[in-house]
Amino acid sequence: MKLYLQKKIVLGFCFSIVVIFGLALTSYLYFNKMIEITRWASHARRVLYHAEQVRSFSVEIETAQRGYGLTGNELFLEPYQNSINTIRIHLKELDSLTTDNALQHQRIGRLQALVNSRIIFADSVLLVRKESFEKAKDLVLTLRGKKLMDNIKRLLNEIQDEENALITTRSLSARQQFFQFVFAFLGLVGSTLIILFILMYMINSNLKARTLTEEKLKQAEQETAKVNSELESFTYSVSHDLRAPLRSINGYAQILKEDYADRIDQEGNRIIDVVSKNAKRMGQLIDDLLGFSRLGRQELRKSRINMDELVKSVLSELLEQQQRKSIVIDVKPLEASSGDVNMIRQVWVNLLSNAIKYSHKKELSRIEVGCTPQNGERVYYVKDNGTGFDMQYEHKLFGVFQRLHKSEDFEGTGVGLALVKRIVDRHKGRIWADAKINEGATFYFSMPRS
């Protein structure tokens, strides 16, 4: 694999990796020591956790009782039973955890009794509240619930204070090991950060020019897209507006020829025919230009395309318009593909009609249509034995109104291949050609397999 980074950057990364491994080893050694020292402290933390959960769920039970007692809304009862079940689980865990500490175990026993009494009182309030608000109020005003809750909190404070004192005492012996680890850790981290900062500066310097180039390229693409959009709109508008005067020119030329034929000499009639012919050609140019512009706005509707049937259908239509019989067409098996069938049909119409048109001067026209897989694509081709073209002008093939032959020799507007290229581009494909003068041409276009 070729590396595009400078040697200094690569060496810096290698050194960083070595430092990180040293950091990991140091961390592993010190953490092992700390884990051994602090393992027995986790027991106290678990006691603190379950004690705090008992406190929290006791408050929830009290809150549910008060909420229902004041409002009678059963929404307050939804978390009530769950809180009771959960608090009993935590009390059971506390009882199990404190078996090695007689004083704490005794406190947990008292705590269980207080919590059970508080639950019984809450149940009584809820039951009475269903009958009467006043009875529930009188029961609450006995302050029994408050006293039980105060005793629970006081006992929880004693339990937690005891465990916190144990943690504090046990943490002192681990502090020295911890500070040693912190100093070693910070030293290695500092070294790593310095190295990474230097590497970041070097990489940033290398990427700065590339980023600026990409930004300029992106801006250029946006400007190009905007210009293309404006150009399409302009083309459509102008082309549409040119239709009316062209119809007038052609119409008046026909009137002039039909109504004044006896007053105009032969040369005049020839000139009128030239005017009419060029008006019609201009109309065809406008139609092609409108089609080209419309394609940019047309939605792509993909489906599975049977290329064999599509090509046979196109050839059938094209050959019906031909007077010549000296055409040999060899259509090889074509793989199916996915795309907009109407657009791909236009591709085949243009390529096949061009093959027929540019080979019609041969005594026997030979046209071959085929398909070949290539680099994850389906490549279709149309080959003829016609007039061909000079490959040095290949770059002009797919431009709008670009023609490599005189209009007197071959009719056409120069829009067909530009239309084909735009369709293929919209399908994420490619189009190209290969030709020799007077030996024919082969046009290829690809369609992605996915």
Short mmCIF file of C-alpha atoms in Angstrom, two decimals:
data_model
loop_
_atom_site.label_atom_id
_atom_site.label_comp_id
_atom_site.label_asym_id
_atom_site.label_seq_id
_atom_site.Cartn_x
_atom_site.Cartn_y
_atom_site.Cartn_z
CA MET A 1 0.00 0.00 0.00
CA LYS A 2 1.37 3.37 -1.01
CA LEU A 3 1.72 5.91 1.80
CA TYR A 4 0.93 9.55 1.06
CA LEU A 5 2.13 10.83 4.46
CA GLN A 6 5.50 12.37 5.08
CA LYS A 7 8.13 10.25 6.85
CA LYS A 8 8.16 12.62 9.82
CA ILE A 9 4.41 12.14 10.30
CA VAL A 10 4.73 8.35 10.05
CA LEU A 11 7.55 8.36 12.64
CA GLY A 12 5.48 10.60 14.87
CA PHE A 13 2.56 8.18 14.70
CA CYS A 14 4.84 5.25 15.52
CA PHE A 15 6.26 7.08 18.52
CA SER A 16 2.72 7.94 19.64
CA ILE A 17 1.75 4.28 19.48
CA VAL A 18 4.77 3.35 21.62
CA VAL A 19 3.84 5.99 24.21
CA ILE A 20 0.20 4.81 24.21
CA PHE A 21 1.33 1.22 24.81
CA GLY A 22 3.48 2.48 27.70
CA LEU A 23 0.44 4.33 29.03
CA ALA A 24 -1.66 1.18 28.78
CA LEU A 25 0.97 -0.93 30.58
CA THR A 26 1.35 1.62 33.38
CA SER A 27 -2.41 1.87 33.74
CA TYR A 28 -2.71 -1.91 33.90
CA LEU A 29 -0.10 -2.26 36.65
CA TYR A 30 -1.45 0.53 38.82
CA PHE A 31 -5.06 -0.42 38.34
CA ASN A 32 -4.30 -3.95 39.44
CA LYS A 33 -2.88 -2.59 42.68
CA MET A 34 -5.81 -0.22 43.16
CA ILE A 35 -8.36 -2.92 42.42
CA GLU A 36 -6.76 -5.17 45.01
CA ILE A 37 -6.85 -2.36 47.60
CA THR A 38 -10.33 -1.06 46.83
CA ARG A 39 -12.13 -4.33 46.14
CA TRP A 40 -13.41 -4.57 49.69
CA ALA A 41 -14.75 -0.99 49.42
CA SER A 42 -17.29 -2.02 46.75
CA HIS A 43 -19.26 -3.82 49.46
CA ALA A 44 -19.87 -0.54 51.27
CA ARG A 45 -20.82 1.21 48.05
CA ARG A 46 -23.43 -1.43 47.33
CA VAL A 47 -24.92 -0.88 50.76
CA LEU A 48 -25.02 2.87 50.08
CA TYR A 49 -26.68 2.30 46.72
CA HIS A 50 -29.47 0.08 48.08
CA ALA A 51 -30.00 2.39 51.05
CA GLU A 52 -30.43 5.33 48.69
CA GLN A 53 -32.88 3.32 46.59
CA VAL A 54 -34.91 2.57 49.71
CA ARG A 55 -34.97 6.31 50.46
CA SER A 56 -36.03 7.14 46.92
CA PHE A 57 -38.84 4.59 46.71
CA SER A 58 -40.06 5.51 50.19
CA VAL A 59 -40.49 9.05 48.91
CA GLU A 60 -42.34 7.74 45.84
CA ILE A 61 -44.73 5.76 48.05
CA GLU A 62 -45.36 8.86 50.15
CA THR A 63 -45.85 10.98 47.03
CA ALA A 64 -48.34 8.51 45.53
CA GLN A 65 -50.30 8.42 48.81
CA ARG A 66 -50.45 12.22 49.05
CA GLY A 67 -51.33 12.68 45.37
CA TYR A 68 -54.18 10.21 45.49
CA GLY A 69 -55.33 11.45 48.88
CA LEU A 70 -55.61 15.04 47.66
CA THR A 71 -56.99 14.45 44.14
CA GLY A 72 -58.47 10.96 44.07
CA ASN A 73 -56.82 10.60 40.62
CA GLU A 74 -55.83 6.97 40.08
CA LEU A 75 -52.85 8.05 37.92
CA PHE A 76 -50.98 8.40 41.22
CA LEU A 77 -51.57 4.70 41.95
CA GLU A 78 -49.84 3.45 38.78
CA PRO A 79 -46.26 3.58 40.23
CA TYR A 80 -47.40 2.75 43.79
CA GLN A 81 -47.37 -1.05 43.71
CA ASN A 82 -44.19 -1.13 41.63
CA SER A 83 -42.47 1.06 44.23
CA ILE A 84 -43.54 -1.31 47.02
CA ASN A 85 -42.20 -4.36 45.18
CA THR A 86 -38.94 -2.63 44.33
CA ILE A 87 -38.30 -1.29 47.85
CA ARG A 88 -38.71 -4.78 49.28
CA ILE A 89 -36.11 -6.11 46.84
CA HIS A 90 -33.63 -3.45 47.99
CA LEU A 91 -34.38 -4.20 51.67
CA LYS A 92 -33.68 -7.86 51.04
CA GLU A 93 -30.34 -6.97 49.40
CA LEU A 94 -29.42 -4.75 52.37
CA ASP A 95 -30.21 -7.56 54.80
CA SER A 96 -27.93 -9.90 52.85
CA LEU A 97 -25.08 -7.38 52.52
CA THR A 98 -24.89 -6.47 56.22
CA THR A 99 -24.68 -9.97 57.70
CA ASP A 100 -20.96 -9.38 58.45
CA ASN A 101 -21.68 -6.17 60.40
CA ALA A 102 -23.84 -6.75 63.49
CA LEU A 103 -24.64 -3.06 64.10
CA GLN A 104 -25.65 -2.40 60.48
CA HIS A 105 -27.61 -5.65 60.32
CA GLN A 106 -29.59 -4.60 63.38
CA ARG A 107 -30.34 -1.23 61.75
CA ILE A 108 -31.54 -2.94 58.58
CA GLY A 109 -33.95 -5.05 60.65
CA ARG A 110 -35.40 -1.92 62.20
CA LEU A 111 -35.57 -0.28 58.77
CA GLN A 112 -37.58 -3.18 57.38
CA ALA A 113 -40.09 -2.89 60.20
CA LEU A 114 -40.46 0.88 59.68
CA VAL A 115 -40.91 0.54 55.92
CA ASN A 116 -43.54 -2.17 56.37
CA SER A 117 -45.40 0.07 58.83
CA ARG A 118 -45.23 2.97 56.37
CA ILE A 119 -46.63 0.81 53.58
CA ILE A 120 -49.47 -0.42 55.82
CA PHE A 121 -50.32 3.18 56.75
CA ALA A 122 -50.26 4.25 53.09
CA ASP A 123 -52.57 1.37 52.17
CA SER A 124 -54.95 2.47 54.92
CA VAL A 125 -55.02 6.05 53.64
CA LEU A 126 -55.67 4.91 50.06
CA LEU A 127 -58.45 2.57 51.17
CA VAL A 128 -60.16 5.24 53.30
CA ARG A 129 -59.78 7.84 50.53
CA LYS A 130 -61.84 5.69 48.20
CA GLU A 131 -64.70 6.05 50.70
CA SER A 132 -64.27 9.63 51.88
CA PHE A 133 -61.82 12.49 51.49
CA GLU A 134 -62.54 13.71 55.02
CA LYS A 135 -61.77 10.34 56.59
CA ALA A 136 -58.52 10.15 54.67
CA LYS A 137 -57.70 13.69 55.75
CA ASP A 138 -58.30 12.85 59.41
CA LEU A 139 -56.09 9.77 59.11
CA VAL A 140 -53.27 11.80 57.56
CA LEU A 141 -53.60 14.47 60.25
CA THR A 142 -52.66 11.89 62.88
CA LEU A 143 -49.11 12.48 61.52
CA ARG A 144 -48.33 8.79 61.86
CA GLY A 145 -47.15 8.68 58.27
CA LYS A 146 -44.86 11.67 58.79
CA LYS A 147 -43.35 10.18 61.93
CA LEU A 148 -42.71 6.87 60.22
CA MET A 149 -41.11 8.65 57.28
CA ASP A 150 -38.92 10.75 59.56
CA ASN A 151 -37.76 7.62 61.38
CA ILE A 152 -36.99 5.90 58.06
CA LYS A 153 -34.90 8.84 56.88
CA ARG A 154 -33.10 9.10 60.22
CA LEU A 155 -32.25 5.40 60.20
CA LEU A 156 -31.12 5.58 56.55
CA ASN A 157 -28.85 8.48 57.46
CA GLU A 158 -27.26 6.40 60.22
CA ILE A 159 -26.72 3.48 57.84
CA GLN A 160 -25.22 5.68 55.13
CA ASP A 161 -23.05 7.62 57.57
CA GLU A 162 -21.60 4.34 58.82
CA GLU A 163 -20.81 3.12 55.33
CA ASN A 164 -19.35 6.50 54.27
CA ALA A 165 -17.07 6.43 57.31
CA LEU A 166 -15.89 2.94 56.33
CA ILE A 167 -15.21 4.08 52.76
CA THR A 168 -13.28 7.12 53.98
CA THR A 169 -11.13 5.02 56.27
CA ARG A 170 -10.42 2.42 53.63
CA SER A 171 -9.77 5.02 50.91
CA LEU A 172 -6.83 6.54 52.81
CA SER A 173 -4.74 3.43 52.26
CA ALA A 174 -5.46 3.54 48.52
CA ARG A 175 -4.76 7.25 48.06
CA GLN A 176 -0.99 6.93 47.92
CA GLN A 177 -1.20 4.31 45.16
CA PHE A 178 -3.71 6.47 43.34
CA PHE A 179 -1.49 9.55 43.32
CA GLN A 180 1.42 7.53 42.00
CA PHE A 181 -0.75 6.29 39.18
CA VAL A 182 -2.09 9.78 38.43
CA PHE A 183 1.40 11.28 38.14
CA ALA A 184 2.56 8.52 35.80
CA PHE A 185 -0.65 8.70 33.80
CA LEU A 186 -0.56 12.48 33.40
CA GLY A 187 3.06 12.35 32.33
CA LEU A 188 2.37 9.87 29.58
CA VAL A 189 -0.84 11.62 28.54
CA GLY A 190 1.01 14.93 28.39
CA SER A 191 3.67 13.39 26.18
CA THR A 192 1.01 11.90 23.92
CA LEU A 193 -0.85 15.19 23.64
CA ILE A 194 2.31 17.06 22.69
CA ILE A 195 3.10 14.50 19.99
CA LEU A 196 -0.46 14.54 18.69
CA PHE A 197 -0.49 18.34 18.62
CA ILE A 198 2.69 18.35 16.54
CA LEU A 199 1.23 15.70 14.22
CA MET A 200 -2.03 17.61 13.93
CA TYR A 201 -0.14 20.75 12.97
CA MET A 202 1.84 18.90 10.31
CA ILE A 203 -1.23 17.14 8.90
CA ASN A 204 -3.22 20.38 8.95
CA SER A 205 -0.50 22.09 6.94
CA ASN A 206 -0.61 19.29 4.37
CA LEU A 207 -4.42 19.28 4.15
CA LYS A 208 -4.91 23.02 4.05
CA ALA A 209 -4.15 23.34 0.35
CA ARG A 210 -6.32 20.31 -0.45
CA THR A 211 -9.25 21.71 1.52
CA LEU A 212 -9.01 25.06 -0.24
CA THR A 213 -8.93 23.28 -3.59
CA GLU A 214 -11.99 21.20 -2.70
CA GLU A 215 -13.88 24.30 -1.60
CA LYS A 216 -13.08 26.04 -4.86
CA LEU A 217 -14.13 22.95 -6.79
CA LYS A 218 -17.40 22.74 -4.86
CA GLN A 219 -18.07 26.42 -5.49
CA ALA A 220 -17.31 25.95 -9.18
CA GLU A 221 -19.71 22.97 -9.34
CA GLN A 222 -22.46 25.01 -7.69
CA GLU A 223 -21.90 27.88 -10.11
CA THR A 224 -21.88 25.46 -13.03
CA ALA A 225 -25.13 23.87 -11.89
CA LYS A 226 -26.70 27.31 -11.55
CA VAL A 227 -25.51 28.37 -14.99
CA ASN A 228 -26.77 25.10 -16.50
CA SER A 229 -30.17 25.57 -14.89
CA GLU A 230 -30.40 29.14 -16.14
CA LEU A 231 -29.22 28.05 -19.58
CA GLU A 232 -31.87 25.32 -19.75
CA SER A 233 -34.58 27.79 -18.80
CA PHE A 234 -33.29 30.30 -21.32
CA THR A 235 -33.06 27.64 -24.05
CA TYR A 236 -36.59 26.47 -23.40
CA SER A 237 -37.97 30.01 -23.44
CA VAL A 238 -36.14 31.07 -26.58
CA SER A 239 -36.95 27.84 -28.41
CA HIS A 240 -40.62 28.15 -27.52
CA ASP A 241 -40.78 31.78 -28.66
CA LEU A 242 -39.13 30.96 -32.00
CA ARG A 243 -41.87 28.53 -33.04
CA ALA A 244 -44.45 31.20 -33.97
CA PRO A 245 -42.25 33.27 -36.38
CA LEU A 246 -40.98 30.08 -38.03
CA ARG A 247 -44.53 28.92 -38.68
CA SER A 248 -45.26 32.32 -40.21
CA ILE A 249 -42.19 32.16 -42.44
CA ASN A 250 -43.06 28.70 -43.70
CA GLY A 251 -46.75 29.59 -44.12
CA TYR A 252 -46.11 32.75 -46.10
CA ALA A 253 -43.54 30.94 -48.26
CA GLN A 254 -46.18 28.34 -49.14
CA ILE A 255 -48.76 31.08 -49.87
CA LEU A 256 -46.23 32.87 -52.05
CA LYS A 257 -45.50 29.71 -54.03
CA GLU A 258 -49.13 28.63 -54.43
CA ASP A 259 -50.82 32.00 -55.11
CA TYR A 260 -48.08 33.75 -57.04
CA ALA A 261 -46.44 30.84 -58.86
CA ASP A 262 -47.40 32.30 -62.29
CA ARG A 263 -45.68 35.62 -61.49
CA ILE A 264 -42.44 34.17 -60.10
CA ASP A 265 -39.78 32.66 -62.38
CA GLN A 266 -38.02 29.34 -61.83
CA GLU A 267 -35.20 30.84 -59.76
CA GLY A 268 -37.73 32.57 -57.52
CA ASN A 269 -39.55 29.30 -56.91
CA ARG A 270 -36.23 27.62 -56.07
CA ILE A 271 -35.46 30.34 -53.55
CA ILE A 272 -38.91 29.93 -51.97
CA ASP A 273 -38.25 26.17 -51.66
CA VAL A 274 -34.91 26.93 -49.95
CA VAL A 275 -36.67 29.30 -47.52
CA SER A 276 -39.34 26.70 -46.74
CA LYS A 277 -36.75 23.88 -46.35
CA ASN A 278 -34.61 25.92 -43.98
CA ALA A 279 -37.66 27.01 -41.96
CA LYS A 280 -38.61 23.35 -41.50
CA ARG A 281 -35.00 22.49 -40.57
CA MET A 282 -35.01 25.32 -38.05
CA GLY A 283 -38.27 23.96 -36.64
CA GLN A 284 -36.64 20.54 -36.24
CA LEU A 285 -33.68 22.18 -34.49
CA ILE A 286 -36.06 23.87 -32.07
CA ASP A 287 -37.92 20.62 -31.40
CA ASP A 288 -34.63 18.85 -30.68
CA LEU A 289 -33.50 21.69 -28.46
CA LEU A 290 -36.77 21.61 -26.53
CA GLY A 291 -36.41 17.85 -26.08
CA PHE A 292 -32.85 18.31 -24.83
CA SER A 293 -33.91 21.00 -22.38
CA ARG A 294 -36.97 19.03 -21.21
CA LEU A 295 -34.82 16.01 -20.40
CA GLY A 296 -33.07 17.94 -17.62
CA ARG A 297 -36.40 18.38 -15.83
CA GLN A 298 -37.88 14.96 -16.57
CA GLU A 299 -38.21 12.62 -13.59
CA LEU A 300 -36.26 9.36 -13.81
CA ARG A 301 -38.66 6.40 -13.46
CA LYS A 302 -36.67 3.20 -13.23
CA SER A 303 -37.92 -0.29 -14.02
CA ARG A 304 -36.49 -3.52 -15.40
CA ILE A 305 -35.86 -3.22 -19.16
CA ASN A 306 -35.87 -6.17 -21.56
CA MET A 307 -33.23 -4.86 -23.97
CA ASP A 308 -33.86 -7.61 -26.56
CA GLU A 309 -37.51 -6.63 -26.98
CA LEU A 310 -36.77 -2.91 -26.82
CA VAL A 311 -34.14 -3.06 -29.60
CA LYS A 312 -36.36 -5.27 -31.81
CA SER A 313 -39.21 -2.77 -31.39
CA VAL A 314 -37.00 0.20 -32.29
CA LEU A 315 -35.51 -1.57 -35.33
CA SER A 316 -38.97 -2.55 -36.54
CA GLU A 317 -40.06 1.10 -36.56
CA LEU A 318 -36.85 2.38 -38.14
CA LEU A 319 -36.76 -0.23 -40.92
CA GLU A 320 -40.37 0.51 -41.89
CA GLN A 321 -39.24 4.01 -42.85
CA GLN A 322 -36.36 2.74 -45.02
CA GLN A 323 -36.77 2.23 -48.76
CA ARG A 324 -33.50 0.30 -49.05
CA LYS A 325 -33.41 -3.44 -48.64
CA SER A 326 -29.61 -3.86 -48.57
CA ILE A 327 -29.29 -3.72 -44.76
CA VAL A 328 -27.99 -6.61 -42.68
CA ILE A 329 -28.57 -6.26 -38.94
CA ASP A 330 -27.08 -8.72 -36.46
CA VAL A 331 -28.62 -8.38 -32.99
CA LYS A 332 -26.80 -10.49 -30.44
CA PRO A 333 -28.36 -11.46 -27.06
CA LEU A 334 -28.67 -8.40 -24.82
CA GLU A 335 -28.72 -8.49 -21.03
CA ALA A 336 -31.67 -6.87 -19.28
CA SER A 337 -30.99 -3.74 -17.26
CA SER A 338 -32.67 -1.24 -14.95
CA GLY A 339 -33.55 2.28 -16.04
CA ASP A 340 -36.19 4.61 -17.47
CA VAL A 341 -37.53 2.63 -20.41
CA ASN A 342 -38.66 5.71 -22.36
CA MET A 343 -35.28 7.41 -22.03
CA ILE A 344 -33.31 4.26 -22.90
CA ARG A 345 -35.59 3.75 -25.91
CA GLN A 346 -34.53 7.22 -27.10
CA VAL A 347 -30.88 6.15 -26.75
CA TRP A 348 -31.43 3.12 -29.01
CA VAL A 349 -33.47 5.18 -31.50
CA ASN A 350 -30.67 7.71 -31.91
CA LEU A 351 -27.80 5.21 -32.08
CA LEU A 352 -29.57 2.81 -34.47
CA SER A 353 -30.93 5.56 -36.73
CA ASN A 354 -27.43 7.07 -36.93
CA ALA A 355 -25.98 3.68 -37.83
CA ILE A 356 -28.53 3.28 -40.63
CA LYS A 357 -28.10 6.88 -41.81
CA TYR A 358 -24.30 6.94 -41.93
CA SER A 359 -24.03 3.55 -43.65
CA HIS A 360 -26.70 4.07 -46.32
CA LYS A 361 -24.12 5.02 -48.97
CA LYS A 362 -22.62 1.52 -48.76
CA GLU A 363 -23.87 -1.10 -51.20
CA LEU A 364 -24.59 -3.35 -48.24
CA SER A 365 -25.07 -1.80 -44.81
CA ARG A 366 -23.95 -4.00 -41.92
CA ILE A 367 -25.06 -3.15 -38.41
CA GLU A 368 -24.23 -5.14 -35.29
CA VAL A 369 -25.83 -4.71 -31.87
CA GLY A 370 -24.42 -6.45 -28.82
CA CYS A 371 -23.66 -6.42 -25.11
CA THR A 372 -20.64 -7.33 -23.01
CA PRO A 373 -20.00 -7.24 -19.21
CA GLN A 374 -17.14 -4.96 -18.17
CA ASN A 375 -15.92 -3.83 -14.73
CA GLY A 376 -19.26 -4.28 -13.00
CA GLU A 377 -21.20 -2.68 -15.85
CA ARG A 378 -23.27 -3.80 -18.82
CA VAL A 379 -21.78 -2.29 -21.96
CA TYR A 380 -24.05 -2.14 -25.01
CA TYR A 381 -22.79 -1.22 -28.48
CA VAL A 382 -23.99 -0.39 -31.99
CA LYS A 383 -21.48 -1.03 -34.77
CA ASP A 384 -21.83 -0.05 -38.45
CA ASN A 385 -19.69 -0.11 -41.60
CA GLY A 386 -20.57 3.41 -42.60
CA THR A 387 -18.62 6.58 -43.26
CA GLY A 388 -17.05 6.71 -39.77
CA PHE A 389 -15.21 9.81 -38.54
CA ASP A 390 -11.78 11.07 -37.55
CA MET A 391 -11.07 10.18 -33.88
CA GLN A 392 -9.22 13.46 -33.30
CA TYR A 393 -12.67 15.12 -33.29
CA GLU A 394 -14.17 12.63 -30.85
CA HIS A 395 -14.50 15.33 -28.18
CA LYS A 396 -17.08 17.11 -30.37
CA LEU A 397 -19.35 14.08 -30.78
CA PHE A 398 -21.63 14.61 -27.80
CA GLY A 399 -21.88 18.40 -27.84
CA VAL A 400 -25.09 20.20 -28.74
CA PHE A 401 -25.18 21.15 -32.46
CA GLN A 402 -21.74 19.57 -32.98
CA ARG A 403 -21.54 17.74 -36.31
CA LEU A 404 -18.61 15.96 -37.96
CA HIS A 405 -20.24 15.75 -41.40
CA LYS A 406 -21.79 18.28 -43.74
CA SER A 407 -25.58 18.66 -43.63
CA GLU A 408 -25.65 18.25 -47.39
CA ASP A 409 -24.21 14.74 -47.01
CA PHE A 410 -26.19 13.61 -43.97
CA GLU A 411 -29.31 15.19 -42.52
CA GLY A 412 -29.47 15.98 -38.84
CA THR A 413 -29.46 18.75 -36.26
CA GLY A 414 -26.51 17.71 -34.09
CA VAL A 415 -28.62 17.27 -30.95
CA GLY A 416 -29.17 13.48 -31.02
CA LEU A 417 -25.88 12.35 -29.51
CA ALA A 418 -25.96 15.16 -26.94
CA LEU A 419 -29.39 13.88 -25.90
CA VAL A 420 -28.03 10.31 -25.71
CA LYS A 421 -25.12 11.40 -23.48
CA ARG A 422 -27.41 13.26 -21.10
CA ILE A 423 -29.69 10.20 -20.75
CA VAL A 424 -26.74 7.87 -20.12
CA ASP A 425 -25.24 10.32 -17.60
CA ARG A 426 -28.51 10.44 -15.69
CA HIS A 427 -28.38 6.63 -15.46
CA LYS A 428 -24.85 6.84 -13.96
CA GLY A 429 -23.39 5.28 -17.10
CA ARG A 430 -20.75 6.18 -19.69
CA ILE A 431 -20.80 6.68 -23.45
CA TRP A 432 -17.92 6.67 -25.94
CA ALA A 433 -17.14 5.80 -29.55
CA ASP A 434 -14.49 4.27 -31.75
CA ALA A 435 -14.28 4.84 -35.49
CA LYS A 436 -12.16 5.01 -38.64
CA ILE A 437 -12.89 7.13 -41.68
CA ASN A 438 -14.84 5.15 -44.33
CA GLU A 439 -14.60 1.99 -42.21
CA GLY A 440 -17.50 2.57 -39.84
CA ALA A 441 -18.05 3.49 -36.22
CA THR A 442 -18.95 1.76 -32.97
CA PHE A 443 -20.84 3.55 -30.22
CA TYR A 444 -20.77 2.15 -26.68
CA PHE A 445 -22.83 3.03 -23.63
CA SER A 446 -22.78 1.41 -20.20
CA MET A 447 -25.44 0.76 -17.55
CA PRO A 448 -24.58 -0.02 -13.90
CA ARG A 449 -25.40 -3.57 -12.78
CA SER A 450 -26.81 -2.48 -9.40
#
